[in-house]
GROMACS .gro file of C-alpha atoms in nm:
model
  322
    1MET     CA    1   3.006  -0.408   3.109
    2ARG     CA    2   2.861  -0.521   2.933
    3THR     CA    3   2.499  -0.496   2.821
    4GLU     CA    4   2.343  -0.854   2.944
    5LYS     CA    5   2.401  -0.729   3.282
    6PHE     CA    6   2.166  -0.477   3.199
    7LEU     CA    7   1.951  -0.690   2.926
    8PRO     CA    8   1.823  -1.060   2.871
    9PRO     CA    9   2.006  -1.157   2.609
   10TRP     CA   10   1.710  -1.269   2.455
   11LEU     CA   11   1.627  -0.858   2.362
   12VAL     CA   12   1.957  -0.813   2.289
   13TRP     CA   13   1.901  -1.011   1.955
   14LEU     CA   14   1.544  -0.831   1.867
   15ILE     CA   15   1.728  -0.550   1.895
   16GLY     CA   16   1.974  -0.622   1.703
   17GLY     CA   17   1.697  -0.851   1.444
   18ALA     CA   18   1.542  -0.424   1.504
   19VAL     CA   19   1.909  -0.332   1.333
   20LEU     CA   20   2.001  -0.534   1.113
   21GLY     CA   21   1.643  -0.491   0.902
   22VAL     CA   22   1.688  -0.101   0.935
   23LEU     CA   23   2.065  -0.194   0.827
   24MET     CA   24   1.879  -0.339   0.579
   25ARG     CA   25   1.701  -0.123   0.436
   26VAL     CA   26   1.975   0.177   0.446
   27ILE     CA   27   2.121  -0.108   0.232
   28PHE     CA   28   1.838  -0.231  -0.072
   29GLY     CA   29   1.830   0.172  -0.081
   30ALA     CA   30   2.113   0.258  -0.214
   31VAL     CA   31   2.108   0.065  -0.479
   32PRO     CA   32   1.978   0.188  -0.768
   33SER     CA   33   1.584   0.196  -0.918
   34GLN     CA   34   1.612  -0.046  -1.183
   35VAL     CA   35   1.738  -0.314  -0.931
   36SER     CA   36   1.437  -0.263  -0.767
   37GLY     CA   37   1.624  -0.288  -0.421
   38VAL     CA   38   1.393  -0.189  -0.193
   39MET     CA   39   1.147  -0.408  -0.346
   40SER     CA   40   1.298  -0.666  -0.391
   41ILE     CA   41   1.179  -1.011  -0.307
   42ALA     CA   42   1.551  -1.016  -0.098
   43PHE     CA   43   1.409  -0.682   0.106
   44LEU     CA   44   1.061  -0.794   0.138
   45VAL     CA   45   1.050  -1.129   0.232
   46GLY     CA   46   1.445  -1.203   0.283
   47THR     CA   47   1.491  -0.926   0.642
   48PRO     CA   48   1.166  -0.984   0.804
   49THR     CA   49   1.242  -1.321   0.785
   50ALA     CA   50   1.626  -1.294   0.900
   51ALA     CA   51   1.508  -1.035   1.156
   52GLY     CA   52   1.252  -1.295   1.333
   53ALA     CA   53   1.512  -1.568   1.354
   54ILE     CA   54   1.799  -1.330   1.506
   55THR     CA   55   1.534  -1.306   1.754
   56VAL     CA   56   1.477  -1.655   1.823
   57TYR     CA   57   1.813  -1.730   1.822
   58GLY     CA   58   1.945  -1.497   2.142
   59ALA     CA   59   1.736  -1.710   2.267
   60ARG     CA   60   1.826  -2.015   2.213
   61HIS     CA   61   1.993  -2.131   2.593
   62ALA     CA   62   1.632  -1.988   2.753
   63SER     CA   63   1.359  -2.288   2.745
   64ALA     CA   64   1.207  -2.063   2.446
   65SER     CA   65   0.854  -2.191   2.296
   66TRP     CA   66   0.688  -2.174   1.971
   67ALA     CA   67   0.449  -1.868   2.144
   68PHE     CA   68   0.820  -1.713   2.180
   69ALA     CA   69   0.948  -1.865   1.812
   70ILE     CA   70   0.580  -1.708   1.657
   71PHE     CA   71   0.576  -1.346   1.846
   72ALA     CA   72   0.831  -1.236   2.029
   73PRO     CA   73   0.985  -1.179   1.657
   74TRP     CA   74   0.634  -0.928   1.582
   75GLY     CA   75   0.833  -0.773   1.840
   76THR     CA   76   1.192  -0.726   1.600
   77VAL     CA   77   0.963  -0.596   1.337
   78LEU     CA   78   0.735  -0.329   1.506
   79LEU     CA   79   1.087  -0.201   1.674
   80MET     CA   80   1.234  -0.215   1.287
   81MET     CA   81   0.892  -0.023   1.182
   82LEU     CA   82   0.963   0.189   1.477
   83GLY     CA   83   1.313   0.310   1.295
   84CYS     CA   84   1.233   0.394   0.914
   85ALA     CA   85   1.051   0.516   0.996
   86LEU     CA   86   1.233   0.798   1.240
   87THR     CA   87   1.556   0.772   1.007
   88LEU     CA   88   1.249   0.903   0.741
   89LEU     CA   89   1.369   0.584   0.517
   90GLU     CA   90   1.008   0.478   0.464
   91GLY     CA   91   0.698   0.643   0.492
   92SER     CA   92   0.304   0.604   0.693
   93ILE     CA   93   0.135   0.369   0.363
   94CYS     CA   94   0.520   0.171   0.285
   95ILE     CA   95   0.482   0.108   0.712
   96ALA     CA   96   0.115   0.061   0.723
   97LEU     CA   97   0.108  -0.205   0.397
   98LEU     CA   98   0.441  -0.364   0.511
   99THR     CA   99   0.391  -0.442   0.819
  100PRO     CA  100   0.126  -0.764   0.792
  101LEU     CA  101   0.382  -0.953   0.534
  102PHE     CA  102   0.647  -0.836   0.784
  103LEU     CA  103   0.503  -0.972   1.089
  104ALA     CA  104   0.434  -1.307   0.852
  105CYS     CA  105   0.762  -1.323   0.788
  106ALA     CA  106   0.957  -1.281   1.078
  107SER     CA  107   0.734  -1.560   1.214
  108VAL     CA  108   0.830  -1.844   0.933
  109GLY     CA  109   1.143  -1.702   1.034
  110GLY     CA  110   1.192  -1.763   1.399
  111VAL     CA  111   0.973  -2.058   1.405
  112GLY     CA  112   1.198  -2.179   1.077
  113MET     CA  113   1.558  -2.114   1.363
  114GLU     CA  114   1.347  -2.259   1.693
  115CYS     CA  115   1.284  -2.601   1.425
  116ALA     CA  116   1.644  -2.551   1.376
  117LEU     CA  117   1.801  -2.488   1.701
  118ARG     CA  118   1.643  -2.806   1.803
  119ALA     CA  119   1.722  -3.031   1.572
  120ALA     CA  120   2.115  -2.861   1.511
  121LYS     CA  121   2.078  -2.937   1.953
  122THR     CA  122   2.448  -2.845   2.094
  123ARG     CA  123   2.618  -2.732   1.697
  124GLN     CA  124   2.437  -2.373   1.737
  125SER     CA  125   2.694  -2.077   1.652
  126HIS     CA  126   2.703  -2.126   1.232
  127LEU     CA  127   2.317  -2.056   1.254
  128LYS     CA  128   2.300  -1.711   1.340
  129ALA     CA  129   2.514  -1.692   0.982
  130VAL     CA  130   2.116  -1.639   0.855
  131ALA     CA  131   2.143  -1.226   0.879
  132LEU     CA  132   2.262  -1.250   0.578
  133LEU     CA  133   1.988  -1.423   0.392
  134PRO     CA  134   1.862  -1.121   0.210
  135LEU     CA  135   2.221  -1.050   0.041
  136LEU     CA  136   2.166  -1.418  -0.084
  137ILE     CA  137   1.856  -1.354  -0.183
  138PHE     CA  138   1.915  -1.060  -0.412
  139VAL     CA  139   2.166  -1.182  -0.571
  140ALA     CA  140   1.922  -1.572  -0.654
  141GLU     CA  141   1.684  -1.285  -0.776
  142SER     CA  142   1.825  -1.104  -0.999
  143GLY     CA  143   1.680  -1.301  -1.351
  144VAL     CA  144   1.319  -1.279  -1.153
  145ASP     CA  145   1.101  -1.059  -1.357
  146HIS     CA  146   0.804  -0.805  -1.205
  147ARG     CA  147   0.498  -0.955  -1.312
  148THR     CA  148   0.214  -0.731  -1.438
  149GLN     CA  149  -0.153  -0.824  -1.331
  150SER     CA  150  -0.433  -0.606  -1.419
  151ARG     CA  151  -0.743  -0.658  -1.240
  152GLU     CA  152  -1.084  -0.481  -1.220
  153LEU     CA  153  -1.268  -0.410  -0.936
  154ARG     CA  154  -1.640  -0.268  -0.945
  155SER     CA  155  -1.844  -0.128  -0.641
  156SER     CA  156  -2.174   0.074  -0.612
  157ILE     CA  157  -2.417   0.234  -0.388
  158LEU     CA  158  -2.761   0.402  -0.402
  159ILE     CA  159  -2.834   0.728  -0.385
  160ASP     CA  160  -3.146   0.900  -0.255
  161ALA     CA  161  -3.124   1.173  -0.551
  162ALA     CA  162  -3.202   1.167  -0.931
  163PRO     CA  163  -2.944   1.124  -1.191
  164GLY     CA  164  -2.976   1.420  -1.246
  165THR     CA  165  -2.830   1.556  -0.888
  166VAL     CA  166  -2.564   1.267  -0.914
  167TRP     CA  167  -2.401   1.324  -1.278
  168LYS     CA  168  -2.379   1.743  -1.198
  169GLU     CA  169  -2.166   1.631  -0.852
  170ILE     CA  170  -1.897   1.402  -1.030
  171LEU     CA  171  -1.936   1.642  -1.297
  172THR     CA  172  -1.781   1.985  -1.060
  173ALA     CA  173  -1.673   1.885  -0.679
  174ARG     CA  174  -1.480   2.175  -0.543
  175ALA     CA  175  -1.374   2.248  -0.237
  176ILE     CA  176  -1.415   1.896  -0.086
  177GLN     CA  177  -1.405   1.895   0.308
  178PRO     CA  178  -1.265   1.615   0.541
  179ALA     CA  179  -1.572   1.571   0.688
  180GLU     CA  180  -1.769   1.472   0.379
  181LEU     CA  181  -1.552   1.220   0.365
  182PRO     CA  182  -1.640   0.901   0.511
  183PHE     CA  183  -1.357   0.660   0.769
  184SER     CA  184  -1.132   0.513   0.548
  185LEU     CA  185  -0.845   0.330   0.625
  186THR     CA  186  -0.696   0.416   0.258
  187HIS     CA  187  -0.675   0.779   0.463
  188LEU     CA  188  -0.535   0.636   0.755
  189ILE     CA  189  -0.221   0.540   0.676
  190GLY     CA  190  -0.118   0.850   0.504
  191VAL     CA  191  -0.270   0.897   0.107
  192PRO     CA  192  -0.454   1.252   0.034
  193ARG     CA  193  -0.781   1.322   0.004
  194PRO     CA  194  -0.909   1.463  -0.321
  195VAL     CA  195  -0.976   1.829  -0.277
  196GLU     CA  196  -1.172   1.913  -0.633
  197GLY     CA  197  -1.255   1.714  -0.937
  198ILE     CA  198  -1.397   1.928  -1.189
  199HIS     CA  199  -1.422   1.859  -1.604
  200VAL     CA  200  -1.346   2.078  -1.869
  201SER     CA  201  -1.396   2.104  -2.195
  202SER     CA  202  -1.120   2.154  -2.443
  203ALA     CA  203  -0.845   2.166  -2.783
  204ASP     CA  204  -0.794   1.776  -2.691
  205GLY     CA  205  -1.133   1.741  -2.618
  206GLU     CA  206  -1.318   1.683  -2.227
  207VAL     CA  207  -1.070   1.678  -1.979
  208ARG     CA  208  -1.067   1.593  -1.603
  209TYR     CA  209  -0.921   1.757  -1.379
  210SER     CA  210  -0.807   1.619  -0.961
  211LYS     CA  211  -0.678   1.763  -0.703
  212TRP     CA  212  -0.562   1.615  -0.369
  213GLU     CA  213  -0.437   1.741  -0.052
  214ARG     CA  214  -0.034   1.761  -0.056
  215GLY     CA  215  -0.042   1.957  -0.363
  216VAL     CA  216  -0.159   1.641  -0.596
  217SER     CA  217  -0.273   1.731  -0.905
  218PHE     CA  218  -0.390   1.515  -1.275
  219ARG     CA  219  -0.538   1.485  -1.523
  220ALA     CA  220  -0.771   1.232  -1.739
  221VAL     CA  221  -0.887   1.231  -2.097
  222VAL     CA  222  -1.266   1.147  -2.102
  223THR     CA  223  -1.306   0.867  -2.339
  224GLU     CA  224  -1.663   0.746  -2.306
  225ARG     CA  225  -1.967   0.977  -2.290
  226VAL     CA  226  -2.355   0.912  -2.270
  227GLU     CA  227  -2.538   1.247  -2.078
  228GLN     CA  228  -2.657   1.106  -1.778
  229LYS     CA  229  -2.599   0.783  -1.726
  230SER     CA  230  -2.195   0.676  -1.791
  231ILE     CA  231  -1.830   0.805  -1.823
  232THR     CA  232  -1.531   0.651  -1.830
  233TRP     CA  233  -1.210   0.908  -1.874
  234ARG     CA  234  -0.812   0.715  -1.876
  235TYR     CA  235  -0.571   0.896  -1.666
  236LEU     CA  236  -0.249   1.081  -1.776
  237PHE     CA  237   0.092   1.074  -1.461
  238ASP     CA  238   0.340   1.268  -1.503
  239GLU     CA  239   0.602   1.314  -1.283
  240GLN     CA  240   0.498   1.667  -1.133
  241SER     CA  241   0.127   1.435  -1.030
  242PHE     CA  242   0.245   1.329  -0.706
  243PRO     CA  243   0.504   1.661  -0.562
  244PRO     CA  244   0.829   1.486  -0.325
  245GLY     CA  245   0.692   1.335   0.099
  246ALA     CA  246   0.282   1.351  -0.130
  247MET     CA  247   0.347   1.012  -0.147
  248ASP     CA  248   0.568   0.706  -0.053
  249GLU     CA  249   0.767   0.684  -0.419
  250HIS     CA  250   0.740   0.327  -0.445
  251VAL     CA  251   0.318   0.284  -0.382
  252ALA     CA  252   0.268   0.640  -0.584
  253ILE     CA  253   0.014   0.662  -0.857
  254GLY     CA  254   0.111   0.601  -1.210
  255GLY     CA  255   0.475   0.458  -1.140
  256ARG     CA  256   0.634   0.141  -1.190
  257TYR     CA  257   0.473  -0.131  -0.947
  258PHE     CA  258   0.161   0.054  -0.966
  259ASP     CA  259  -0.090   0.219  -1.179
  260ILE     CA  260  -0.466   0.316  -1.310
  261GLY     CA  261  -0.602   0.361  -1.611
  262ASP     CA  262  -0.946   0.393  -1.601
  263THR     CA  263  -1.246   0.462  -1.405
  264THR     CA  264  -1.544   0.476  -1.528
  265PHE     CA  265  -1.947   0.612  -1.348
  266ASN     CA  266  -2.213   0.430  -1.423
  267LEU     CA  267  -2.551   0.542  -1.293
  268ARG     CA  268  -2.894   0.336  -1.339
  269PRO     CA  269  -3.276   0.436  -1.233
  270ALA     CA  270  -3.333   0.300  -0.916
  271PRO     CA  271  -3.709   0.259  -0.791
  272GLY     CA  272  -3.901   0.596  -0.612
  273GLY     CA  273  -3.604   0.841  -0.805
  274ARG     CA  274  -3.336   0.710  -0.612
  275THR     CA  275  -3.001   0.620  -0.828
  276GLU     CA  276  -2.705   0.338  -0.803
  277LEU     CA  277  -2.389   0.437  -0.868
  278GLN     CA  278  -2.187   0.244  -0.996
  279ILE     CA  279  -1.761   0.266  -0.962
  280VAL     CA  280  -1.557   0.083  -1.208
  281ALA     CA  281  -1.158   0.105  -1.209
  282HIS     CA  282  -0.879  -0.065  -1.348
  283TYR     CA  283  -0.564  -0.115  -1.205
  284ARG     CA  284  -0.206  -0.309  -1.216
  285VAL     CA  285   0.038  -0.433  -0.993
  286THR     CA  286   0.392  -0.501  -1.083
  287THR     CA  287   0.609  -0.650  -0.899
  288ARG     CA  288   0.798  -0.945  -0.771
  289ILE     CA  289   0.532  -0.928  -0.500
  290ASN     CA  290   0.234  -0.937  -0.644
  291PHE     CA  291   0.106  -1.314  -0.398
  292TYR     CA  292   0.127  -1.018  -0.154
  293ALA     CA  293   0.087  -0.695  -0.372
  294VAL     CA  294  -0.178  -0.703  -0.535
  295PRO     CA  295  -0.475  -0.881  -0.201
  296ALA     CA  296  -0.276  -0.495  -0.094
  297ALA     CA  297  -0.435  -0.331  -0.392
  298THR     CA  298  -0.732  -0.462  -0.381
  299ILE     CA  299  -0.797  -0.377  -0.085
  300LEU     CA  300  -0.708  -0.065  -0.057
  301GLY     CA  301  -0.907   0.001  -0.471
  302LYS     CA  302  -1.261  -0.014  -0.224
  303ASP     CA  303  -1.139   0.083   0.034
  304PHE     CA  304  -1.120   0.466  -0.196
  305MET     CA  305  -1.376   0.318  -0.416
  306ALA     CA  306  -1.602   0.294  -0.068
  307THR     CA  307  -1.506   0.744   0.043
  308LEU     CA  308  -1.590   0.797  -0.370
  309LEU     CA  309  -1.934   0.706  -0.327
  310GLY     CA  310  -2.021   0.827   0.032
  311PHE     CA  311  -1.867   1.088  -0.102
  312TYR     CA  312  -2.106   1.122  -0.403
  313LYS     CA  313  -2.434   1.014  -0.174
  314GLY     CA  314  -2.367   1.271   0.093
  315ARG     CA  315  -2.339   1.563  -0.155
  316SER     CA  316  -2.647   1.435  -0.359
  317GLU     CA  317  -2.887   1.382  -0.163
  318ARG     CA  318  -2.763   1.748   0.029
  319ALA     CA  319  -2.853   1.898  -0.371
  320GLU     CA  320  -3.153   1.684  -0.467
  321PRO     CA  321  -3.465   1.962  -0.449
  322GLY     CA  322  -3.694   1.910  -0.134
   0.00000   0.00000   0.00000
């Protein structure tokens, strides 16, 4: 029996588009890392665009609407993401970060295919060749360099505690409990939570040691310090900082595509014995899709900062005498 007897043709093509997406993930994942297979424009933009176009192509014999062309490809993308998750091709962080981009590209592909179908009228069979779009883009972008953008983030909070109290909590934060951390989108999508952050004097100077969940650990060298006013440290990541499975390799801090340079904590006395705590961080994004990667990194960075500020506010206010 033919599949169409059980499923409408457009649904068959929707599933086919999702299968195409998973297949492309396998193909681009097999490309050497220095070629940026999975992080290429071909996969990140070309694949969802092709999958969305294939979905609309499958409904070419029906009276499809523009709404169908826009939103039906979303089903293809979501099914593709589910397939990548079930087959462990992608982790939760990458899936969460890429889903908005994939949905947008899929809609573009769907609308583009609908326009092509209406223009082609009876000669439509050749349009299914759009499935090869990711591979064609991959060949075309081989000469495109990765672009690096360096950005700065700033965020602050008012704490009902004296600067001396806040300063102590920054230098020594042990046994951080999940309940002490405010709700965070960053942690919701799978980024490990901080567990400990302490400062130790060594022969190389003052060093901050940080531990996160899932065995993540790294250190940072203090480069500037003004007692109870300001402290800056520069991060040092290595191959042991993020154990396998701790974070998706494409978004690991200190990797090829994303890195944090330094962080500064500024403390300013405020009226009523309070303290304004400010965090300033510098980070780097290096991809071929910085138009999307930079805003995504900014959103997550701001969210993570808010979590840290909320944590230090809670600890400092509980530790404040009286």
